[in-house]
Amino acid sequence: MNATVQCLLATIPLSQFFLDNRWRDFTQKNWKGSNGIMPEIYANLIRSLWKGDVAAVRPVTLRRLCARLNPEWGLDRQQDAKEYLDFLLDCLHEDLNQNWEKQPLLALSASQEATRERMAVAEVSKIEWQRYSHRESSFISNLFAGQHASRLRCTTCHNTSTTYEAFYSISVEIPSTGRNIDIHDCLRSYCQEEQLSKEEMWNCPQCKCEREATKQIIITRAPQFLVVHFKRFAHAGKTDSWKKIHTPVNFPLHGLNIESYMVPPSNKQRDIFLTAEEHPDPAVTPPFLYDAYAVMRHLGASGNGGHYISLVRDAARGCWRKFDDDRVSDFDPNKLKSDQRLQNEQAYLVFYGRQVAR
């Protein structure tokens, strides 16, 4: 919990939103969140941390509320930081969601879905984002929500079915290639077409029976803040234990370019880029360059124990800071020993902020 909050604290627009009390104008009594309780508790915590007038702040009230909403967060054992990040962002989103009371849109008919499947992905993703935003729109989604398309393809008749989903983070596998791994290896693996297993046969609507299929993911909208999760834990056989992947992953602190993992723009979007006749949507407009501002580490040999710490960029002071519960220290990432680099085998979550287009 502590490491997650410190990484979110370094997301400056988010912290400023709560420090300026703008959250009060947007909070909803939404039963899908905490009925509007979470924003105030989170704001009080952020204000206490930002003031810095005490050596350490214990997020007791936040933890109690989280335990009320989900008893799992009240247990005295290590919880997965990625799962807690998802939980916290989702709760804040629901409590700040301006559209949560709108009536759901009608589901698409089979003929409408077939028509969409023949359209360019870039065009359909825009329509699907409008459908998503019809009931999902908050300050949180404005900052963290991206979109990807997941396409199933029948290997017999080559019929396809594409689903568009919003995401607040992306979870990438760490490929075992016997060489140095970098974040682009992980992203390429995330977006490459993969053969589904025999246990994942697809009921192809054209063949009208179960068929072997492939699946491919492509990013269709780039978020303002991109959280990359390295999947370091895997089930150890048939037991309940989790083994940890200790492979270091190189990733840039400046200028991560995700354009090759984005859907190519449609002809209409290209015309907008070239003519500037209207304001292009930044979520689909290159360049897609990101700078890292926080890294969360998992210390420990397995997923059944260990400890999380956060390392965040302090833009105001021009340095990075290490937060290990109540122990805080400054450091220069360029002067760390090789085994303590931000990109070592302990990196679990990397928080990126998109560069402002010039």
Short mmCIF file of C-alpha atoms in Angstrom, two decimals:
data_model
loop_
_atom_site.label_atom_id
_atom_site.label_comp_id
_atom_site.label_asym_id
_atom_site.label_seq_id
_atom_site.Cartn_x
_atom_site.Cartn_y
_atom_site.Cartn_z
CA MET A 1 0.00 0.00 0.00
CA ASN A 2 2.74 2.49 0.98
CA ALA A 3 4.74 2.01 -2.23
CA THR A 4 1.62 2.31 -4.40
CA VAL A 5 0.58 5.58 -2.77
CA GLN A 6 4.08 7.04 -3.16
CA CYS A 7 4.08 6.26 -6.89
CA LEU A 8 0.65 7.84 -7.30
CA LEU A 9 1.80 10.84 -5.24
CA ALA A 10 4.48 11.42 -7.89
CA THR A 11 1.74 11.63 -10.56
CA ILE A 12 1.67 15.41 -10.29
CA PRO A 13 -1.68 16.22 -12.02
CA LEU A 14 -3.40 13.63 -9.83
CA SER A 15 -1.89 15.00 -6.60
CA GLN A 16 -2.66 18.57 -7.62
CA PHE A 17 -6.28 17.61 -8.30
CA PHE A 18 -6.66 16.51 -4.68
CA LEU A 19 -4.50 19.26 -3.14
CA ASP A 20 -6.59 21.93 -4.90
CA ASN A 21 -9.80 20.32 -3.62
CA ARG A 22 -11.15 19.99 -7.15
CA TRP A 23 -12.24 16.47 -6.25
CA ARG A 24 -15.08 17.98 -4.20
CA ASP A 25 -16.80 19.22 -7.38
CA PHE A 26 -16.74 15.76 -8.99
CA THR A 27 -17.39 13.28 -6.17
CA GLN A 28 -20.39 11.01 -6.68
CA LYS A 29 -22.42 8.81 -4.33
CA ASN A 30 -21.62 5.82 -6.49
CA TRP A 31 -22.28 2.40 -4.93
CA LYS A 32 -19.81 0.84 -7.38
CA GLY A 33 -17.03 2.75 -5.62
CA SER A 34 -17.17 3.73 -1.95
CA ASN A 35 -20.26 5.98 -2.14
CA GLY A 36 -17.97 8.99 -2.35
CA ILE A 37 -15.87 8.27 0.76
CA MET A 38 -12.55 7.35 -0.87
CA PRO A 39 -11.73 10.73 -2.49
CA GLU A 40 -11.84 12.59 0.83
CA ILE A 41 -9.73 10.01 2.65
CA TYR A 42 -7.24 9.91 -0.21
CA ALA A 43 -7.12 13.73 -0.34
CA ASN A 44 -6.40 13.94 3.39
CA LEU A 45 -3.57 11.44 3.02
CA ILE A 46 -2.05 13.23 0.03
CA ARG A 47 -2.26 16.55 1.87
CA SER A 48 -0.45 15.09 4.89
CA LEU A 49 2.27 13.57 2.72
CA TRP A 50 2.69 16.73 0.66
CA LYS A 51 3.09 18.97 3.73
CA GLY A 52 6.07 16.96 4.93
CA ASP A 53 5.85 18.33 8.48
CA VAL A 54 6.20 14.87 10.06
CA ALA A 55 8.78 12.16 9.52
CA ALA A 56 6.24 9.55 8.38
CA VAL A 57 2.51 9.16 7.82
CA ARG A 58 0.70 5.86 8.39
CA PRO A 59 -2.27 5.41 6.03
CA VAL A 60 -4.44 3.81 8.72
CA THR A 61 -7.74 5.38 7.63
CA LEU A 62 -7.15 4.47 4.00
CA ARG A 63 -6.37 0.89 4.92
CA ARG A 64 -9.50 0.60 7.06
CA LEU A 65 -11.69 1.83 4.22
CA CYS A 66 -10.02 -0.52 1.75
CA ALA A 67 -10.60 -3.42 4.17
CA ARG A 68 -14.28 -2.44 4.43
CA LEU A 69 -14.62 -2.51 0.67
CA ASN A 70 -12.58 -5.71 0.30
CA PRO A 71 -11.53 -7.68 3.42
CA GLU A 72 -8.45 -8.91 1.54
CA TRP A 73 -6.78 -5.52 2.03
CA GLY A 74 -7.12 -5.74 5.80
CA LEU A 75 -5.15 -8.98 6.16
CA ASP A 76 -1.69 -8.82 7.73
CA ARG A 77 0.16 -10.36 4.83
CA GLN A 78 1.79 -9.11 1.67
CA GLN A 79 -0.70 -8.12 -1.02
CA ASP A 80 0.12 -7.78 -4.70
CA ALA A 81 0.93 -4.14 -5.48
CA LYS A 82 -0.45 -4.34 -9.01
CA GLU A 83 -3.79 -5.65 -7.72
CA TYR A 84 -3.91 -2.89 -5.11
CA LEU A 85 -3.13 -0.23 -7.72
CA ASP A 86 -5.99 -1.51 -9.88
CA PHE A 87 -8.33 -1.55 -6.87
CA LEU A 88 -7.45 1.98 -5.71
CA LEU A 89 -7.64 3.58 -9.16
CA ASP A 90 -10.92 1.81 -9.92
CA CYS A 91 -12.47 2.94 -6.63
CA LEU A 92 -11.38 6.56 -7.17
CA HIS A 93 -12.63 6.39 -10.75
CA GLU A 94 -16.08 5.18 -9.71
CA ASP A 95 -16.36 7.83 -6.97
CA LEU A 96 -15.42 10.53 -9.50
CA ASN A 97 -17.29 9.05 -12.47
CA GLN A 98 -19.55 11.75 -13.90
CA ASN A 99 -21.50 9.37 -16.15
CA TRP A 100 -22.16 6.40 -13.88
CA GLU A 101 -25.93 7.00 -13.70
CA LYS A 102 -26.46 7.08 -17.47
CA GLN A 103 -28.47 4.29 -19.03
CA PRO A 104 -26.35 1.58 -20.65
CA LEU A 105 -26.21 1.63 -24.42
CA LEU A 106 -27.90 -1.19 -26.30
CA ALA A 107 -25.66 -4.12 -27.16
CA LEU A 108 -24.66 -4.38 -30.80
CA SER A 109 -26.59 -6.78 -33.01
CA ALA A 110 -24.78 -9.53 -34.90
CA SER A 111 -25.08 -7.56 -38.15
CA GLN A 112 -23.69 -4.41 -36.50
CA GLU A 113 -20.74 -6.38 -35.12
CA ALA A 114 -20.10 -7.86 -38.56
CA THR A 115 -20.10 -4.37 -40.09
CA ARG A 116 -17.64 -3.13 -37.45
CA GLU A 117 -15.37 -6.10 -38.12
CA ARG A 118 -15.00 -4.97 -41.73
CA MET A 119 -14.05 -1.42 -40.74
CA ALA A 120 -10.55 -0.17 -39.96
CA VAL A 121 -9.53 -0.80 -36.35
CA ALA A 122 -8.58 2.86 -35.92
CA GLU A 123 -12.09 3.94 -36.87
CA VAL A 124 -13.90 1.37 -34.72
CA SER A 125 -11.71 2.11 -31.70
CA LYS A 126 -12.93 5.72 -31.80
CA ILE A 127 -16.57 4.58 -31.85
CA GLU A 128 -15.95 2.07 -29.06
CA TRP A 129 -14.23 4.72 -26.94
CA GLN A 130 -17.31 6.91 -27.26
CA ARG A 131 -19.44 3.96 -26.13
CA TYR A 132 -17.10 3.36 -23.17
CA SER A 133 -17.08 7.05 -22.19
CA HIS A 134 -20.87 7.14 -22.25
CA ARG A 135 -20.84 5.64 -18.73
CA GLU A 136 -17.15 5.89 -17.77
CA SER A 137 -15.68 9.38 -17.49
CA SER A 138 -13.62 10.67 -14.58
CA PHE A 139 -10.44 12.57 -13.80
CA ILE A 140 -8.82 9.18 -13.19
CA SER A 141 -9.79 7.78 -16.59
CA ASN A 142 -8.63 11.01 -18.24
CA LEU A 143 -5.16 10.40 -16.79
CA PHE A 144 -4.67 6.63 -16.85
CA ALA A 145 -7.13 5.03 -19.25
CA GLY A 146 -5.92 3.74 -22.57
CA GLN A 147 -7.56 1.28 -24.95
CA HIS A 148 -6.49 -1.87 -26.71
CA ALA A 149 -8.08 -4.11 -29.30
CA SER A 150 -7.98 -7.88 -28.83
CA ARG A 151 -8.56 -9.81 -32.05
CA LEU A 152 -9.38 -13.52 -32.32
CA ARG A 153 -8.74 -15.18 -35.70
CA CYS A 154 -10.01 -18.60 -36.72
CA THR A 155 -7.13 -20.61 -38.24
CA THR A 156 -9.58 -22.51 -40.47
CA CYS A 157 -11.77 -19.85 -42.11
CA HIS A 158 -9.76 -16.77 -40.97
CA ASN A 159 -12.89 -15.10 -39.60
CA THR A 160 -12.06 -12.52 -36.91
CA SER A 161 -13.74 -11.06 -33.83
CA THR A 162 -12.34 -7.91 -32.21
CA THR A 163 -13.04 -6.67 -28.69
CA TYR A 164 -12.11 -3.16 -27.52
CA GLU A 165 -11.29 -2.65 -23.87
CA ALA A 166 -10.07 0.19 -21.68
CA PHE A 167 -7.01 -0.39 -19.49
CA TYR A 168 -5.31 1.47 -16.63
CA SER A 169 -2.07 -0.53 -16.92
CA ILE A 170 -0.60 -3.17 -19.18
CA SER A 171 0.85 -6.44 -17.88
CA VAL A 172 3.70 -7.81 -19.99
CA GLU A 173 5.43 -11.18 -19.93
CA ILE A 174 9.21 -11.33 -19.50
CA PRO A 175 10.43 -13.45 -22.46
CA SER A 176 13.17 -16.02 -21.67
CA THR A 177 15.51 -15.61 -24.59
CA GLY A 178 18.84 -16.20 -22.90
CA ARG A 179 20.02 -12.66 -23.54
CA ASN A 180 19.55 -9.15 -22.25
CA ILE A 181 15.85 -8.28 -22.11
CA ASP A 182 14.46 -4.81 -22.59
CA ILE A 183 10.97 -3.37 -22.37
CA HIS A 184 10.55 -3.54 -26.15
CA ASP A 185 10.98 -7.32 -26.03
CA CYS A 186 8.15 -7.37 -23.48
CA LEU A 187 5.92 -5.06 -25.52
CA ARG A 188 6.54 -6.99 -28.73
CA SER A 189 5.56 -10.19 -26.92
CA TYR A 190 2.45 -8.43 -25.57
CA CYS A 191 1.35 -7.38 -29.06
CA GLN A 192 2.40 -10.37 -31.17
CA GLU A 193 -0.16 -12.81 -32.53
CA GLU A 194 -0.20 -15.98 -30.43
CA GLN A 195 -1.70 -19.41 -30.97
CA LEU A 196 -4.28 -20.25 -28.31
CA SER A 197 -3.97 -23.60 -26.56
CA LYS A 198 -6.20 -26.62 -27.16
CA GLU A 199 -8.00 -25.72 -23.92
CA GLU A 200 -8.87 -22.30 -25.39
CA MET A 201 -10.69 -23.37 -28.55
CA TRP A 202 -12.83 -20.58 -30.01
CA ASN A 203 -16.45 -21.15 -30.96
CA CYS A 204 -16.14 -19.57 -34.39
CA PRO A 205 -19.46 -18.00 -35.46
CA GLN A 206 -18.69 -18.61 -39.14
CA CYS A 207 -17.62 -22.25 -38.82
CA LYS A 208 -20.34 -22.72 -36.15
CA CYS A 209 -18.10 -25.01 -34.11
CA GLU A 210 -15.02 -24.88 -31.89
CA ARG A 211 -11.85 -24.07 -33.81
CA GLU A 212 -8.22 -23.41 -33.07
CA ALA A 213 -7.57 -19.68 -33.09
CA THR A 214 -4.95 -17.01 -32.65
CA LYS A 215 -5.14 -13.90 -30.49
CA GLN A 216 -3.45 -10.53 -30.98
CA ILE A 217 -3.51 -7.33 -28.94
CA ILE A 218 -2.79 -3.87 -30.32
CA ILE A 219 -2.89 -0.58 -28.44
CA THR A 220 -5.50 1.74 -29.95
CA ARG A 221 -5.38 4.71 -27.53
CA ALA A 222 -2.30 5.90 -25.65
CA PRO A 223 -2.97 7.11 -22.09
CA GLN A 224 -1.49 10.25 -20.60
CA PHE A 225 0.12 8.11 -17.89
CA LEU A 226 1.21 4.59 -18.81
CA VAL A 227 1.83 1.97 -16.10
CA VAL A 228 3.81 -1.07 -17.25
CA HIS A 229 3.62 -4.18 -15.08
CA PHE A 230 6.33 -6.82 -15.46
CA LYS A 231 4.74 -10.21 -14.76
CA ARG A 232 7.37 -11.56 -12.38
CA PHE A 233 5.24 -14.17 -10.62
CA ALA A 234 4.02 -17.52 -11.91
CA HIS A 235 2.40 -20.53 -10.24
CA ALA A 236 4.98 -23.08 -9.11
CA GLY A 237 3.48 -26.32 -10.39
CA LYS A 238 0.27 -27.46 -8.72
CA THR A 239 1.00 -25.76 -5.40
CA ASP A 240 -0.32 -22.43 -4.12
CA SER A 241 3.17 -20.95 -4.13
CA TRP A 242 4.40 -18.39 -6.63
CA LYS A 243 7.85 -18.48 -8.15
CA LYS A 244 9.54 -15.24 -9.09
CA ILE A 245 11.23 -14.41 -12.40
CA HIS A 246 14.48 -12.65 -11.51
CA THR A 247 15.39 -11.52 -15.04
CA PRO A 248 16.39 -7.82 -15.21
CA VAL A 249 14.48 -5.77 -17.79
CA ASN A 250 16.11 -2.73 -19.33
CA PHE A 251 13.82 0.24 -19.86
CA PRO A 252 14.53 3.87 -20.73
CA LEU A 253 13.95 6.63 -18.22
CA HIS A 254 13.43 9.07 -21.10
CA GLY A 255 11.81 8.73 -24.50
CA LEU A 256 10.08 5.33 -24.43
CA ASN A 257 8.49 5.19 -27.89
CA ILE A 258 5.40 2.95 -28.19
CA GLU A 259 4.39 3.99 -31.72
CA SER A 260 5.21 0.57 -33.20
CA TYR A 261 2.67 -1.02 -30.82
CA MET A 262 -0.08 1.45 -31.70
CA VAL A 263 -2.68 0.84 -34.39
CA PRO A 264 -1.75 2.76 -37.57
CA PRO A 265 -3.95 5.85 -38.08
CA SER A 266 -6.83 5.66 -40.53
CA ASN A 267 -6.76 7.71 -43.72
CA LYS A 268 -9.11 10.24 -42.11
CA GLN A 269 -6.80 10.61 -39.12
CA ARG A 270 -3.79 11.07 -41.41
CA ASP A 271 -5.64 13.87 -43.20
CA ILE A 272 -6.29 15.59 -39.86
CA PHE A 273 -2.58 15.29 -38.92
CA LEU A 274 -1.55 16.86 -42.23
CA THR A 275 -4.17 19.61 -42.56
CA ALA A 276 -4.74 20.49 -38.89
CA GLU A 277 -8.33 21.37 -39.81
CA GLU A 278 -9.50 20.25 -36.38
CA HIS A 279 -7.89 19.48 -33.06
CA PRO A 280 -6.58 15.89 -33.30
CA ASP A 281 -7.21 13.52 -30.42
CA PRO A 282 -3.87 13.30 -28.52
CA ALA A 283 -4.58 9.67 -27.56
CA VAL A 284 -4.18 8.64 -31.22
CA THR A 285 -1.78 11.34 -32.39
CA PRO A 286 1.98 10.67 -32.53
CA PRO A 287 4.58 11.03 -31.20
CA PHE A 288 3.95 8.49 -28.45
CA LEU A 289 6.94 9.23 -26.21
CA TYR A 290 7.06 8.66 -22.46
CA ASP A 291 9.39 9.51 -19.56
CA ALA A 292 9.57 7.39 -16.40
CA TYR A 293 8.77 9.10 -13.10
CA ALA A 294 8.35 6.19 -10.69
CA VAL A 295 9.49 2.58 -10.31
CA MET A 296 8.12 0.09 -7.81
CA ARG A 297 10.37 -2.74 -6.74
CA HIS A 298 9.55 -6.10 -5.22
CA LEU A 299 12.24 -7.32 -2.84
CA GLY A 300 12.11 -11.02 -2.10
CA ALA A 301 12.70 -14.45 -3.57
CA SER A 302 9.09 -15.40 -4.34
CA GLY A 303 5.58 -14.04 -4.70
CA ASN A 304 4.56 -15.47 -1.34
CA GLY A 305 6.51 -12.88 0.63
CA GLY A 306 8.84 -9.96 0.29
CA HIS A 307 8.52 -6.20 0.43
CA TYR A 308 7.69 -3.34 -1.94
CA ILE A 309 9.57 -0.04 -2.15
CA SER A 310 9.10 2.93 -4.47
CA LEU A 311 11.63 5.08 -6.28
CA VAL A 312 10.17 8.30 -7.63
CA ARG A 313 11.38 11.35 -9.50
CA ASP A 314 11.17 14.61 -7.57
CA ALA A 315 10.95 17.09 -10.43
CA ALA A 316 10.94 20.12 -8.12
CA ARG A 317 14.24 19.11 -6.49
CA GLY A 318 15.82 17.63 -9.60
CA CYS A 319 16.54 14.21 -8.08
CA TRP A 320 15.03 10.80 -7.44
CA ARG A 321 13.88 9.63 -3.98
CA LYS A 322 13.72 6.16 -2.48
CA PHE A 323 10.78 5.43 -0.17
CA ASP A 324 11.08 2.32 1.98
CA ASP A 325 8.22 2.71 4.47
CA ASP A 326 9.50 5.45 6.85
CA ARG A 327 13.05 5.49 5.41
CA VAL A 328 13.63 8.10 2.71
CA SER A 329 16.80 8.94 0.78
CA ASP A 330 17.77 10.88 -2.35
CA PHE A 331 19.77 9.40 -5.21
CA ASP A 332 20.95 9.98 -8.78
CA PRO A 333 19.93 7.04 -11.02
CA ASN A 334 23.04 7.62 -13.16
CA LYS A 335 25.33 7.01 -10.18
CA LEU A 336 23.86 3.75 -8.87
CA LYS A 337 25.87 0.54 -8.81
CA SER A 338 24.95 -1.94 -11.52
CA ASP A 339 23.04 -4.22 -9.15
CA GLN A 340 21.03 -1.26 -7.81
CA ARG A 341 20.03 0.24 -11.16
CA LEU A 342 16.36 1.13 -11.54
CA GLN A 343 16.28 -1.51 -14.27
CA ASN A 344 17.42 -4.40 -12.04
CA GLU A 345 15.62 -7.71 -11.43
CA GLN A 346 13.44 -6.14 -8.73
CA ALA A 347 11.57 -3.69 -11.01
CA TYR A 348 7.88 -4.63 -10.89
CA LEU A 349 5.89 -1.56 -11.99
CA VAL A 350 7.13 1.38 -14.05
CA PHE A 351 5.11 4.60 -14.19
CA TYR A 352 5.52 6.67 -17.35
CA GLY A 353 4.22 10.13 -18.17
CA ARG A 354 3.70 11.10 -21.79
CA GLN A 355 5.90 13.85 -23.14
CA VAL A 356 4.13 17.05 -24.11
CA ALA A 357 4.01 17.33 -27.90
CA ARG A 358 6.06 20.23 -29.22
#
